[in-house]
PDB file of C-alpha atoms in Angstrom:
ATOM      1  CA  MET C 269     -87.015 -36.890  33.353  1.00 53.00           C
ATOM      2  CA  ALA C 270     -83.261 -37.374  33.096  1.00 53.00           C
ATOM      3  CA  ASN C 271     -81.963 -40.937  32.723  1.00 58.00           C
ATOM      4  CA  PRO C 272     -79.781 -41.731  35.807  1.00 57.00           C
ATOM      5  CA  ASP C 273     -77.691 -44.169  33.743  1.00 59.00           C
ATOM      6  CA  LEU C 274     -76.456 -41.463  31.436  1.00 53.00           C
ATOM      7  CA  PRO C 275     -73.638 -39.094  32.435  1.00 55.00           C
ATOM      8  CA  GLN C 276     -75.044 -35.837  33.645  1.00 55.00           C
ATOM      9  CA  PRO C 277     -73.689 -32.524  32.359  1.00 55.00           C
ATOM     10  CA  LYS C 278     -71.615 -30.630  34.848  1.00 54.00           C
ATOM     11  CA  LYS C 279     -73.092 -27.467  36.178  1.00 54.00           C
ATOM     12  CA  LEU C 280     -71.379 -24.511  34.647  1.00 51.00           C
ATOM     13  CA  ARG C 281     -69.872 -22.182  37.174  1.00 54.00           C
ATOM     14  CA  GLN C 282     -71.316 -18.755  36.654  1.00 54.00           C
ATOM     15  CA  THR C 283     -68.735 -16.043  36.595  1.00 54.00           C
ATOM     16  CA  VAL C 284     -69.588 -12.441  36.959  1.00 51.00           C
ATOM     17  CA  GLN C 285     -67.542 -10.174  34.733  1.00 56.00           C
ATOM     18  CA  PHE C 286     -67.207  -6.637  35.881  1.00 54.00           C
ATOM     19  CA  GLN C 287     -66.957  -4.152  33.050  1.00 61.00           C
ATOM     20  CA  PRO C 288     -64.395  -1.443  33.729  1.00 60.00           C
ATOM     21  CA  ARG C 289     -65.871   2.010  33.981  1.00 68.00           C
ATOM     22  CA  TRP C 290     -64.433   5.141  32.433  1.00 62.00           C
ATOM     23  CA  GLU C 291     -64.578   6.990  35.722  1.00 64.00           C
ATOM     24  CA  ASP C 292     -62.422   4.280  37.345  1.00 68.00           C
ATOM     25  CA  LEU C 293     -59.447   4.888  35.057  1.00 71.00           C
ATOM     26  CA  ASN C 294     -56.487   6.541  36.688  1.00 77.00           C
ATOM     27  CA  VAL C 295     -55.946  10.232  36.194  1.00 79.00           C
ATOM     28  CA  ASP C 296     -53.071   9.793  33.735  1.00 81.00           C
ATOM     29  CA  CYS C 297     -55.204   7.688  31.375  1.00 85.00           C
ATOM     30  CA  LEU C 298     -58.145  10.058  31.564  1.00 84.00           C
ATOM     31  CA  ALA C 299     -55.904  13.069  30.996  1.00 83.00           C
ATOM     32  CA  ASN C 300     -54.425  11.392  27.938  1.00 84.00           C
ATOM     33  CA  VAL C 301     -57.910  10.962  26.478  1.00 85.00           C
ATOM     34  CA  PHE C 302     -59.195  14.380  27.482  1.00 88.00           C
ATOM     35  CA  GLY C 303     -56.196  16.047  25.876  1.00 86.00           C
ATOM     36  CA  ARG C 304     -57.628  14.994  22.514  1.00 84.00           C
ATOM     37  CA  VAL C 305     -61.227  16.180  22.843  1.00 85.00           C
ATOM     38  CA  GLY C 306     -60.665  19.915  22.341  1.00 85.00           C
ATOM     39  CA  ILE C 307     -61.240  23.069  24.354  1.00 87.00           C
ATOM     40  CA  THR C 308     -65.022  23.103  23.940  1.00 87.00           C
ATOM     41  CA  ALA C 309     -65.506  19.651  25.459  1.00 89.00           C
ATOM     42  CA  LEU C 310     -62.932  20.305  28.182  1.00 91.00           C
ATOM     43  CA  LEU C 311     -64.773  23.425  29.285  1.00 91.00           C
ATOM     44  CA  LEU C 312     -68.412  22.540  28.705  1.00 91.00           C
ATOM     45  CA  SER C 313     -68.777  18.757  28.936  1.00 90.00           C
ATOM     46  CA  VAL C 314     -66.025  16.737  30.635  1.00 89.00           C
ATOM     47  CA  PRO C 315     -66.014  18.478  34.063  1.00 90.00           C
ATOM     48  CA  PHE C 316     -69.755  17.908  34.537  1.00 89.00           C
ATOM     49  CA  VAL C 317     -69.771  14.118  34.000  1.00 87.00           C
ATOM     50  CA  CYS C 318     -68.471  13.018  37.402  1.00 86.00           C
ATOM     51  CA  LYS C 319     -65.955  13.972  40.083  1.00 86.00           C
ATOM     52  CA  SER C 320     -63.146  11.795  38.718  1.00 87.00           C
ATOM     53  CA  TRP C 321     -63.521  13.342  35.264  1.00 89.00           C
ATOM     54  CA  TYR C 322     -63.528  16.812  36.780  1.00 90.00           C
ATOM     55  CA  ARG C 323     -60.313  16.084  38.680  1.00 89.00           C
ATOM     56  CA  ALA C 324     -58.692  14.633  35.576  1.00 89.00           C
ATOM     57  CA  SER C 325     -59.719  17.673  33.522  1.00 90.00           C
ATOM     58  CA  LEU C 326     -57.575  19.842  35.810  1.00 91.00           C
ATOM     59  CA  ASP C 327     -54.422  17.983  34.785  1.00 90.00           C
ATOM     60  CA  SER C 328     -52.154  20.189  32.661  1.00 90.00           C
ATOM     61  CA  ALA C 329     -51.750  17.304  30.187  1.00 90.00           C
ATOM     62  CA  CYS C 330     -55.306  17.992  29.010  1.00 91.00           C
ATOM     63  CA  TRP C 331     -54.442  21.557  28.066  1.00 92.00           C
ATOM     64  CA  GLN C 332     -51.458  21.180  25.768  1.00 90.00           C
ATOM     65  CA  ARG C 333     -53.366  22.050  22.564  1.00 89.00           C
ATOM     66  CA  LEU C 334     -55.170  25.337  23.199  1.00 89.00           C
ATOM     67  CA  ILE C 335     -57.170  25.916  20.027  1.00 86.00           C
ATOM     68  CA  LEU C 336     -59.681  28.684  20.626  1.00 84.00           C
ATOM     69  CA  PRO C 337     -62.438  29.397  18.087  1.00 78.00           C
ATOM     70  CA  ASP C 338     -62.107  32.393  15.816  1.00 68.00           C
ATOM     71  CA  VAL C 339     -64.587  35.158  15.139  1.00 53.00           C
ATOM     72  CA  ASP C 340     -65.791  33.306  12.068  1.00 46.00           C
ATOM     73  CA  THR C 341     -66.220  29.669  11.103  1.00 39.00           C
ATOM     74  CA  GLU C 342     -63.438  29.326   8.533  1.00 41.00           C
ATOM     75  CA  ILE C 343     -60.971  26.562   9.268  1.00 41.00           C
ATOM     76  CA  ASP C 344     -57.644  28.316   9.107  1.00 41.00           C
ATOM     77  CA  LEU C 345     -55.238  25.405   9.067  1.00 41.00           C
ATOM     78  CA  GLY C 346     -56.312  24.113   5.686  1.00 37.00           C
ATOM     79  CA  ASN C 347     -55.417  20.560   4.776  1.00 38.00           C
ATOM     80  CA  GLU C 348     -55.279  18.599   8.016  1.00 40.00           C
ATOM     81  CA  GLY C 349     -52.674  16.209   6.645  1.00 43.00           C
ATOM     82  CA  PHE C 350     -50.405  19.201   6.072  1.00 43.00           C
ATOM     83  CA  TRP C 351     -49.932  19.649   9.795  1.00 46.00           C
ATOM     84  CA  ASN C 352     -50.270  16.078  11.036  1.00 45.00           C
ATOM     85  CA  SER C 353     -47.503  13.503  10.970  1.00 40.00           C
ATOM     86  CA  ASP C 354     -46.080  10.977  13.396  1.00 36.00           C
ATOM     87  CA  ASN C 355     -43.951  12.276  16.247  1.00 34.00           C
ATOM     88  CA  GLU C 356     -44.517  15.889  15.233  1.00 37.00           C
ATOM     89  CA  ILE C 357     -46.790  18.665  16.396  1.00 36.00           C
ATOM     90  CA  GLU C 358     -50.415  17.927  15.614  1.00 36.00           C
ATOM     91  CA  ALA C 359     -52.392  21.049  14.891  1.00 39.00           C
ATOM     92  CA  VAL C 360     -55.551  19.618  13.425  1.00 40.00           C
ATOM     93  CA  VAL C 361     -58.586  21.761  14.098  1.00 41.00           C
ATOM     94  CA  ASP C 362     -61.612  19.835  15.294  1.00 42.00           C
ATOM     95  CA  ARG C 363     -64.326  20.691  12.779  1.00 43.00           C
ATOM     96  CA  ARG C 364     -66.941  20.452  15.520  1.00 45.00           C
ATOM     97  CA  LEU C 365     -65.105  23.191  17.369  1.00 42.00           C
ATOM     98  CA  GLU C 366     -65.505  25.462  14.379  1.00 45.00           C
ATOM     99  CA  LEU C 367     -69.272  25.392  14.803  1.00 48.00           C
ATOM    100  CA  PHE C 368     -68.738  27.813  17.677  1.00 58.00           C
ATOM    101  CA  ARG C 369     -67.587  31.375  17.398  1.00 78.00           C
ATOM    102  CA  PHE C 370     -65.377  32.617  20.190  1.00 82.00           C
ATOM    103  CA  ASP C 371     -68.145  34.744  21.684  1.00 82.00           C
ATOM    104  CA  THR C 372     -70.510  31.760  21.602  1.00 85.00           C
ATOM    105  CA  LEU C 373     -68.027  29.598  23.481  1.00 87.00           C
ATOM    106  CA  MET C 374     -67.459  32.264  26.109  1.00 88.00           C
ATOM    107  CA  ARG C 375     -71.192  32.848  26.551  1.00 89.00           C
ATOM    108  CA  ARG C 376     -71.805  29.138  27.109  1.00 90.00           C
ATOM    109  CA  PHE C 377     -68.880  28.984  29.527  1.00 90.00           C
ATOM    110  CA  LEU C 378     -70.249  31.866  31.609  1.00 91.00           C
ATOM    111  CA  ARG C 379     -73.693  30.309  31.674  1.00 90.00           C
ATOM    112  CA  GLY C 380     -72.381  26.855  32.580  1.00 88.00           C
ATOM    113  CA  TYR C 381     -70.255  28.150  35.451  1.00 89.00           C
ATOM    114  CA  ARG C 382     -72.775  30.817  36.495  1.00 90.00           C
ATOM    115  CA  ILE C 383     -70.373  33.701  36.093  1.00 90.00           C
ATOM    116  CA  ASP C 384     -71.559  37.291  35.737  1.00 89.00           C
ATOM    117  CA  ARG C 385     -70.561  38.592  32.298  1.00 86.00           C
ATOM    118  CA  ASN C 386     -69.809  42.003  33.783  1.00 87.00           C
ATOM    119  CA  CYS C 387     -67.211  40.473  36.101  1.00 88.00           C
ATOM    120  CA  PHE C 388     -65.335  38.369  33.558  1.00 88.00           C
ATOM    121  CA  SER C 389     -63.679  39.786  30.440  1.00 88.00           C
ATOM    122  CA  GLU C 390     -62.548  38.010  27.285  1.00 86.00           C
ATOM    123  CA  THR C 391     -58.946  38.473  28.395  1.00 86.00           C
ATOM    124  CA  GLN C 392     -59.698  36.839  31.757  1.00 90.00           C
ATOM    125  CA  PHE C 393     -61.369  33.941  29.963  1.00 90.00           C
ATOM    126  CA  ILE C 394     -58.393  33.320  27.668  1.00 89.00           C
ATOM    127  CA  MET C 395     -55.989  33.665  30.603  1.00 90.00           C
ATOM    128  CA  PHE C 396     -58.061  31.089  32.470  1.00 91.00           C
ATOM    129  CA  VAL C 397     -57.571  28.643  29.592  1.00 91.00           C
ATOM    130  CA  VAL C 398     -53.855  29.428  29.199  1.00 91.00           C
ATOM    131  CA  ASN C 399     -53.223  29.081  32.940  1.00 91.00           C
ATOM    132  CA  ARG C 400     -54.811  25.620  32.925  1.00 92.00           C
ATOM    133  CA  SER C 401     -51.829  24.440  30.869  1.00 91.00           C
ATOM    134  CA  ARG C 402     -49.384  25.505  33.624  1.00 90.00           C
ATOM    135  CA  GLY C 403     -46.813  26.319  30.980  1.00 87.00           C
ATOM    136  CA  GLN C 404     -47.141  22.913  29.268  1.00 89.00           C
ATOM    137  CA  ALA C 405     -49.025  24.091  26.144  1.00 91.00           C
ATOM    138  CA  THR C 406     -47.497  22.917  22.864  1.00 91.00           C
ATOM    139  CA  PHE C 407     -49.978  24.526  20.455  1.00 90.00           C
ATOM    140  CA  LEU C 408     -51.840  27.797  20.905  1.00 90.00           C
ATOM    141  CA  ARG C 409     -54.358  29.464  18.641  1.00 88.00           C
ATOM    142  CA  LEU C 410     -55.493  32.915  19.800  1.00 84.00           C
ATOM    143  CA  PRO C 411     -58.542  34.854  18.596  1.00 80.00           C
ATOM    144  CA  PRO C 412     -58.008  38.349  17.130  1.00 74.00           C
ATOM    145  CA  LEU C 413     -57.630  41.589  19.078  1.00 67.00           C
ATOM    146  CA  CYS C 414     -56.076  40.079  22.177  1.00 74.00           C
ATOM    147  CA  GLU C 415     -55.028  42.648  24.769  1.00 76.00           C
ATOM    148  CA  THR C 416     -51.350  43.354  25.365  1.00 77.00           C
ATOM    149  CA  ALA C 417     -51.627  42.032  28.932  1.00 78.00           C
ATOM    150  CA  LEU C 418     -52.731  38.660  27.590  1.00 81.00           C
ATOM    151  CA  LEU C 419     -49.937  38.491  25.027  1.00 81.00           C
ATOM    152  CA  ASN C 420     -47.420  39.344  27.753  1.00 80.00           C
ATOM    153  CA  ARG C 421     -48.848  36.548  29.909  1.00 82.00           C
ATOM    154  CA  VAL C 422     -48.605  34.075  27.034  1.00 84.00           C
ATOM    155  CA  ALA C 423     -44.996  35.117  26.420  1.00 82.00           C
ATOM    156  CA  ASP C 424     -44.210  34.526  30.094  1.00 83.00           C
ATOM    157  CA  VAL C 425     -45.770  31.084  30.539  1.00 84.00           C
ATOM    158  CA  CYS C 426     -45.901  29.344  27.139  1.00 85.00           C
ATOM    159  CA  HIS C 427     -42.208  28.810  26.420  1.00 83.00           C
ATOM    160  CA  GLY C 428     -42.767  25.239  25.244  1.00 88.00           C
ATOM    161  CA  LEU C 429     -44.955  26.104  22.257  1.00 90.00           C
ATOM    162  CA  LYS C 430     -44.311  24.107  19.109  1.00 92.00           C
ATOM    163  CA  GLY C 431     -47.181  25.669  17.168  1.00 92.00           C
ATOM    164  CA  LEU C 432     -48.625  29.196  17.260  1.00 90.00           C
ATOM    165  CA  SER C 433     -51.609  30.485  15.285  1.00 88.00           C
ATOM    166  CA  LEU C 434     -52.333  34.216  15.208  1.00 83.00           C
ATOM    167  CA  HIS C 435     -54.918  36.383  13.488  1.00 77.00           C
ATOM    168  CA  ARG C 436     -53.786  39.386  11.467  1.00 68.00           C
ATOM    169  CA  CYS C 437     -55.538  41.675  13.963  1.00 64.00           C
ATOM    170  CA  SER C 438     -53.120  40.445  16.640  1.00 62.00           C
ATOM    171  CA  LEU C 439     -50.222  41.850  14.633  1.00 58.00           C
ATOM    172  CA  ILE C 440     -51.287  45.504  14.593  1.00 57.00           C
ATOM    173  CA  TYR C 441     -49.777  46.448  17.945  1.00 56.00           C
ATOM    174  CA  PRO C 442     -47.113  49.165  17.674  1.00 52.00           C
ATOM    175  CA  SER C 443     -45.014  47.404  20.287  1.00 57.00           C
ATOM    176  CA  SER C 444     -42.765  44.430  19.635  1.00 70.00           C
ATOM    177  CA  ILE C 445     -44.871  42.080  21.754  1.00 77.00           C
ATOM    178  CA  ILE C 446     -45.539  39.531  18.975  1.00 80.00           C
ATOM    179  CA  PRO C 447     -41.880  39.274  17.883  1.00 82.00           C
ATOM    180  CA  GLU C 448     -40.934  39.018  21.572  1.00 81.00           C
ATOM    181  CA  LEU C 449     -43.485  36.256  22.044  1.00 83.00           C
ATOM    182  CA  ILE C 450     -42.070  34.340  19.102  1.00 86.00           C
ATOM    183  CA  GLY C 451     -38.524  34.994  20.302  1.00 84.00           C
ATOM    184  CA  LYS C 452     -39.304  33.237  23.590  1.00 86.00           C
ATOM    185  CA  CYS C 453     -40.710  30.136  21.860  1.00 88.00           C
ATOM    186  CA  LYS C 454     -37.422  28.315  21.368  1.00 91.00           C
ATOM    187  CA  HIS C 455     -39.161  25.089  20.326  1.00 92.00           C
ATOM    188  CA  LEU C 456     -41.483  26.638  17.728  1.00 93.00           C
ATOM    189  CA  GLU C 457     -41.953  24.469  14.647  1.00 93.00           C
ATOM    190  CA  LEU C 458     -45.108  25.922  13.162  1.00 92.00           C
ATOM    191  CA  LEU C 459     -46.474  29.447  12.659  1.00 91.00           C
ATOM    192  CA  SER C 460     -49.937  30.117  11.249  1.00 89.00           C
ATOM    193  CA  LEU C 461     -50.874  33.697  10.312  1.00 86.00           C
ATOM    194  CA  ARG C 462     -54.578  33.986   9.529  1.00 79.00           C
ATOM    195  CA  GLY C 463     -55.380  36.936   7.311  1.00 72.00           C
ATOM    196  CA  GLY C 464     -51.761  37.606   6.410  1.00 65.00           C
ATOM    197  CA  SER C 465     -49.147  39.783   8.052  1.00 65.00           C
ATOM    198  CA  ASN C 466     -47.613  43.162   7.318  1.00 68.00           C
ATOM    199  CA  ASN C 467     -44.458  42.341   9.271  1.00 80.00           C
ATOM    200  CA  LEU C 468     -43.666  38.826   8.043  1.00 87.00           C
ATOM    201  CA  LYS C 469     -39.988  39.708   7.667  1.00 89.00           C
ATOM    202  CA  GLU C 470     -39.746  40.816  11.311  1.00 88.00           C
ATOM    203  CA  LEU C 471     -41.453  37.662  12.560  1.00 90.00           C
ATOM    204  CA  LEU C 472     -39.286  35.373  10.445  1.00 93.00           C
ATOM    205  CA  SER C 473     -36.196  37.258  11.625  1.00 93.00           C
ATOM    206  CA  GLN C 474     -37.005  36.306  15.218  1.00 92.00           C
ATOM    207  CA  ILE C 475     -37.677  32.723  14.149  1.00 94.00           C
ATOM    208  CA  SER C 476     -34.347  32.476  12.337  1.00 94.00           C
ATOM    209  CA  ILE C 477     -32.540  33.565  15.513  1.00 94.00           C
ATOM    210  CA  HIS C 478     -34.425  31.678  18.210  1.00 93.00           C
ATOM    211  CA  CYS C 479     -36.381  28.762  16.658  1.00 93.00           C
ATOM    212  CA  LYS C 480     -33.937  26.196  15.307  1.00 92.00           C
ATOM    213  CA  ASN C 481     -36.610  23.518  14.745  1.00 93.00           C
ATOM    214  CA  PHE C 482     -38.923  25.722  12.690  1.00 94.00           C
ATOM    215  CA  CYS C 483     -40.101  24.028   9.487  1.00 93.00           C
ATOM    216  CA  ARG C 484     -43.786  24.917   8.875  1.00 93.00           C
ATOM    217  CA  LEU C 485     -45.346  28.216   7.849  1.00 93.00           C
ATOM    218  CA  LEU C 486     -48.923  28.995   6.919  1.00 91.00           C
ATOM    219  CA  VAL C 487     -49.895  32.456   5.680  1.00 90.00           C
ATOM    220  CA  LEU C 488     -53.579  32.549   4.803  1.00 88.00           C
ATOM    221  CA  ASN C 489     -55.325  35.192   2.681  1.00 88.00           C
ATOM    222  CA  ALA C 490     -52.339  37.534   2.295  1.00 89.00           C
ATOM    223  CA  VAL C 491     -50.279  39.373  -0.302  1.00 91.00           C
ATOM    224  CA  ILE C 492     -46.904  37.660  -0.687  1.00 93.00           C
ATOM    225  CA  GLY C 493     -44.715  40.275  -2.331  1.00 93.00           C
ATOM    226  CA  ARG C 494     -41.102  40.040  -3.413  1.00 94.00           C
ATOM    227  CA  GLU C 495     -39.846  41.176   0.012  1.00 94.00           C
ATOM    228  CA  ASP C 496     -41.931  38.475   1.714  1.00 94.00           C
ATOM    229  CA  ALA C 497     -40.695  35.773  -0.652  1.00 95.00           C
ATOM    230  CA  LEU C 498     -37.079  36.831  -0.064  1.00 96.00           C
ATOM    231  CA  ALA C 499     -37.682  36.865   3.706  1.00 95.00           C
ATOM    232  CA  ILE C 500     -38.810  33.234   3.536  1.00 96.00           C
ATOM    233  CA  VAL C 501     -35.859  32.280   1.348  1.00 95.00           C
ATOM    234  CA  ASN C 502     -33.214  34.118   3.380  1.00 96.00           C
ATOM    235  CA  LEU C 503     -34.516  33.735   6.936  1.00 96.00           C
ATOM    236  CA  VAL C 504     -36.025  30.225   6.920  1.00 95.00           C
ATOM    237  CA  PRO C 505     -34.292  28.575   3.954  1.00 92.00           C
ATOM    238  CA  ASN C 506     -34.746  25.082   5.419  1.00 92.00           C
ATOM    239  CA  ILE C 507     -38.517  25.318   5.589  1.00 95.00           C
ATOM    240  CA  LYS C 508     -40.210  22.055   4.646  1.00 94.00           C
ATOM    241  CA  TYR C 509     -43.931  22.804   4.691  1.00 94.00           C
ATOM    242  CA  LEU C 510     -45.346  26.037   3.287  1.00 94.00           C
ATOM    243  CA  SER C 511     -48.980  27.003   2.791  1.00 92.00           C
ATOM    244  CA  LEU C 512     -50.071  30.233   1.075  1.00 92.00           C
ATOM    245  CA  ARG C 513     -53.723  29.407   0.592  1.00 90.00           C
ATOM    246  CA  LYS C 514     -56.048  32.119  -0.735  1.00 91.00           C
ATOM    247  CA  SER C 515     -53.150  34.525  -1.118  1.00 92.00           C
ATOM    248  CA  TYR C 516     -51.787  36.640  -3.942  1.00 93.00           C
ATOM    249  CA  ILE C 517     -48.295  35.693  -5.088  1.00 94.00           C
ATOM    250  CA  HIS C 518     -46.793  36.664  -8.439  1.00 94.00           C
ATOM    251  CA  ARG C 519     -45.444  33.752 -10.452  1.00 93.00           C
ATOM    252  CA  ASP C 520     -41.876  35.103 -10.245  1.00 95.00           C
ATOM    253  CA  ASN C 521     -42.024  35.077  -6.443  1.00 95.00           C
ATOM    254  CA  LEU C 522     -43.416  31.543  -6.466  1.00 95.00           C
ATOM    255  CA  VAL C 523     -40.579  30.473  -8.766  1.00 95.00           C
ATOM    256  CA  THR C 524     -38.108  32.039  -6.293  1.00 96.00           C
ATOM    257  CA  LEU C 525     -39.539  29.925  -3.469  1.00 95.00           C
ATOM    258  CA  PHE C 526     -39.252  26.737  -5.521  1.00 95.00           C
ATOM    259  CA  ARG C 527     -35.692  27.439  -6.591  1.00 94.00           C
ATOM    260  CA  CYS C 528     -34.272  28.627  -3.270  1.00 95.00           C
ATOM    261  CA  CYS C 529     -36.064  26.538  -0.625  1.00 95.00           C
ATOM    262  CA  LYS C 530     -34.113  23.332  -1.195  1.00 92.00           C
ATOM    263  CA  GLU C 531     -35.688  21.417   1.729  1.00 94.00           C
ATOM    264  CA  LEU C 532     -39.276  22.066   0.642  1.00 94.00           C
ATOM    265  CA  VAL C 533     -41.422  18.921   0.539  1.00 93.00           C
ATOM    266  CA  LEU C 534     -44.887  20.487   0.392  1.00 93.00           C
ATOM    267  CA  LEU C 535     -46.274  23.749  -0.952  1.00 94.00           C
ATOM    268  CA  ASP C 536     -49.998  24.454  -0.733  1.00 93.00           C
ATOM    269  CA  ALA C 537     -51.012  27.262  -3.104  1.00 93.00           C
ATOM    270  CA  ARG C 538     -54.673  26.447  -3.564  1.00 92.00           C
ATOM    271  CA  ASP C 539     -57.156  29.203  -4.390  1.00 92.00           C
ATOM    272  CA  CYS C 540     -54.363  31.718  -4.968  1.00 93.00           C
ATOM    273  CA  SER C 541     -54.058  34.436  -7.581  1.00 93.00           C
ATOM    274  CA  GLY C 542     -51.074  35.924  -9.394  1.00 93.00           C
ATOM    275  CA  PHE C 543     -50.027  32.815 -11.309  1.00 93.00           C
ATOM    276  CA  ASP C 544     -51.560  30.270 -13.636  1.00 90.00           C
ATOM    277  CA  GLY C 545     -51.924  26.813 -12.124  1.00 87.00           C
ATOM    278  CA  GLY C 546     -50.964  25.354 -15.498  1.00 88.00           C
ATOM    279  CA  ASP C 547     -47.740  27.336 -15.853  1.00 89.00           C
ATOM    280  CA  VAL C 548     -45.192  24.956 -17.401  1.00 92.00           C
ATOM    281  CA  GLU C 549     -42.162  26.299 -15.503  1.00 93.00           C
ATOM    282  CA  ILE C 550     -43.974  26.204 -12.160  1.00 93.00           C
ATOM    283  CA  LEU C 551     -45.172  22.650 -12.710  1.00 93.00           C
ATOM    284  CA  ALA C 552     -41.652  21.564 -13.694  1.00 94.00           C
ATOM    285  CA  LEU C 553     -40.211  23.044 -10.500  1.00 92.00           C
ATOM    286  CA  ALA C 554     -43.075  21.578  -8.448  1.00 92.00           C
ATOM    287  CA  SER C 555     -42.267  18.093  -9.737  1.00 93.00           C
ATOM    288  CA  GLN C 556     -39.092  18.192  -7.630  1.00 91.00           C
ATOM    289  CA  ILE C 557     -41.012  18.221  -4.326  1.00 92.00           C
ATOM    290  CA  ASP C 558     -43.304  15.590  -2.830  1.00 91.00           C
ATOM    291  CA  LYS C 559     -46.524  17.552  -3.002  1.00 91.00           C
ATOM    292  CA  PHE C 560     -47.717  20.725  -4.701  1.00 92.00           C
ATOM    293  CA  SER C 561     -51.357  21.817  -4.698  1.00 91.00           C
ATOM    294  CA  CYS C 562     -52.627  24.739  -6.764  1.00 91.00           C
ATOM    295  CA  GLU C 563     -56.272  23.859  -7.409  1.00 90.00           C
ATOM    296  CA  GLY C 564     -58.392  26.949  -7.895  1.00 89.00           C
ATOM    297  CA  SER C 565     -55.421  29.247  -8.503  1.00 89.00           C
ATOM    298  CA  ARG C 566     -55.509  31.707 -11.390  1.00 87.00           C
ATOM    299  CA  ASN C 567     -53.503  34.508 -12.964  1.00 84.00           C
ATOM    300  CA  GLY C 568     -55.620  37.443 -11.855  1.00 69.00           C
ATOM    301  CA  ASP C 569     -56.189  40.138  -9.283  1.00 63.00           C
ATOM    302  CA  TRP C 570     -56.249  39.237  -5.615  1.00 54.00           C
ATOM    303  CA  LYS C 571     -59.533  39.221  -3.737  1.00 55.00           C
ATOM    304  CA  SER C 572     -59.493  38.928   0.046  1.00 50.00           C
TER     305      SER C 572
END
């Protein structure tokens, strides 16, 4: 029993704290978050959580980085840090996304939205994704063998692209659709060519004319001949970031790039062939730039 002569403790006022809920955030905040989760989550997860998330997922801000899976599981953009820096285009591929092939993603999309496969083509699916951006996309990665109609649509609506990633199979069209696409991307900073390119000079020619902010080029698993090296030197001499991973490049052509690309700060030549990674002259030239990687490179024949 409490002693009445002693001071009694005051009753603590109980306060009820309400925890904010994700679904109560305004659309702008949700869109900012959803723009970072990747295409797979935006299509297959986010819209099914609740109505507010579904509405937010329709905001074009969520669809600025359109990175579609490839036909295989190889991560094409190499070293993530290569493409990621403050206040610049971020083109980091979500490794979880790479667990899905393009056909797997489309099949899950059709099943989730109960769409008849016979009534919805791959081109319609990609157009659906591109149209969600309402022309606000800043990075686009397309799977191979896209139809001309799709490429024309991309050229018409994606004028704000800062980064574009294409498969070699997209570059086989006899028309000039790819150069025209690049020519319309006035803000392009980054071009990734997966599997190489037979018309690198033509693409870089368009970039030199129309893309004044261009500074990053990735050419994966290609043959970089003398004409290609000279195209880089003459058409994009101010390039800062260059990746030639898993490609063949003769040492003389690599030396040309080092000597003539005065603004170069990074060159990624890992797993290449055509030069010895311990070449004294190459290492001396490489010491003049911030970062040079040539692990796994050897002076031998090229294997794709």
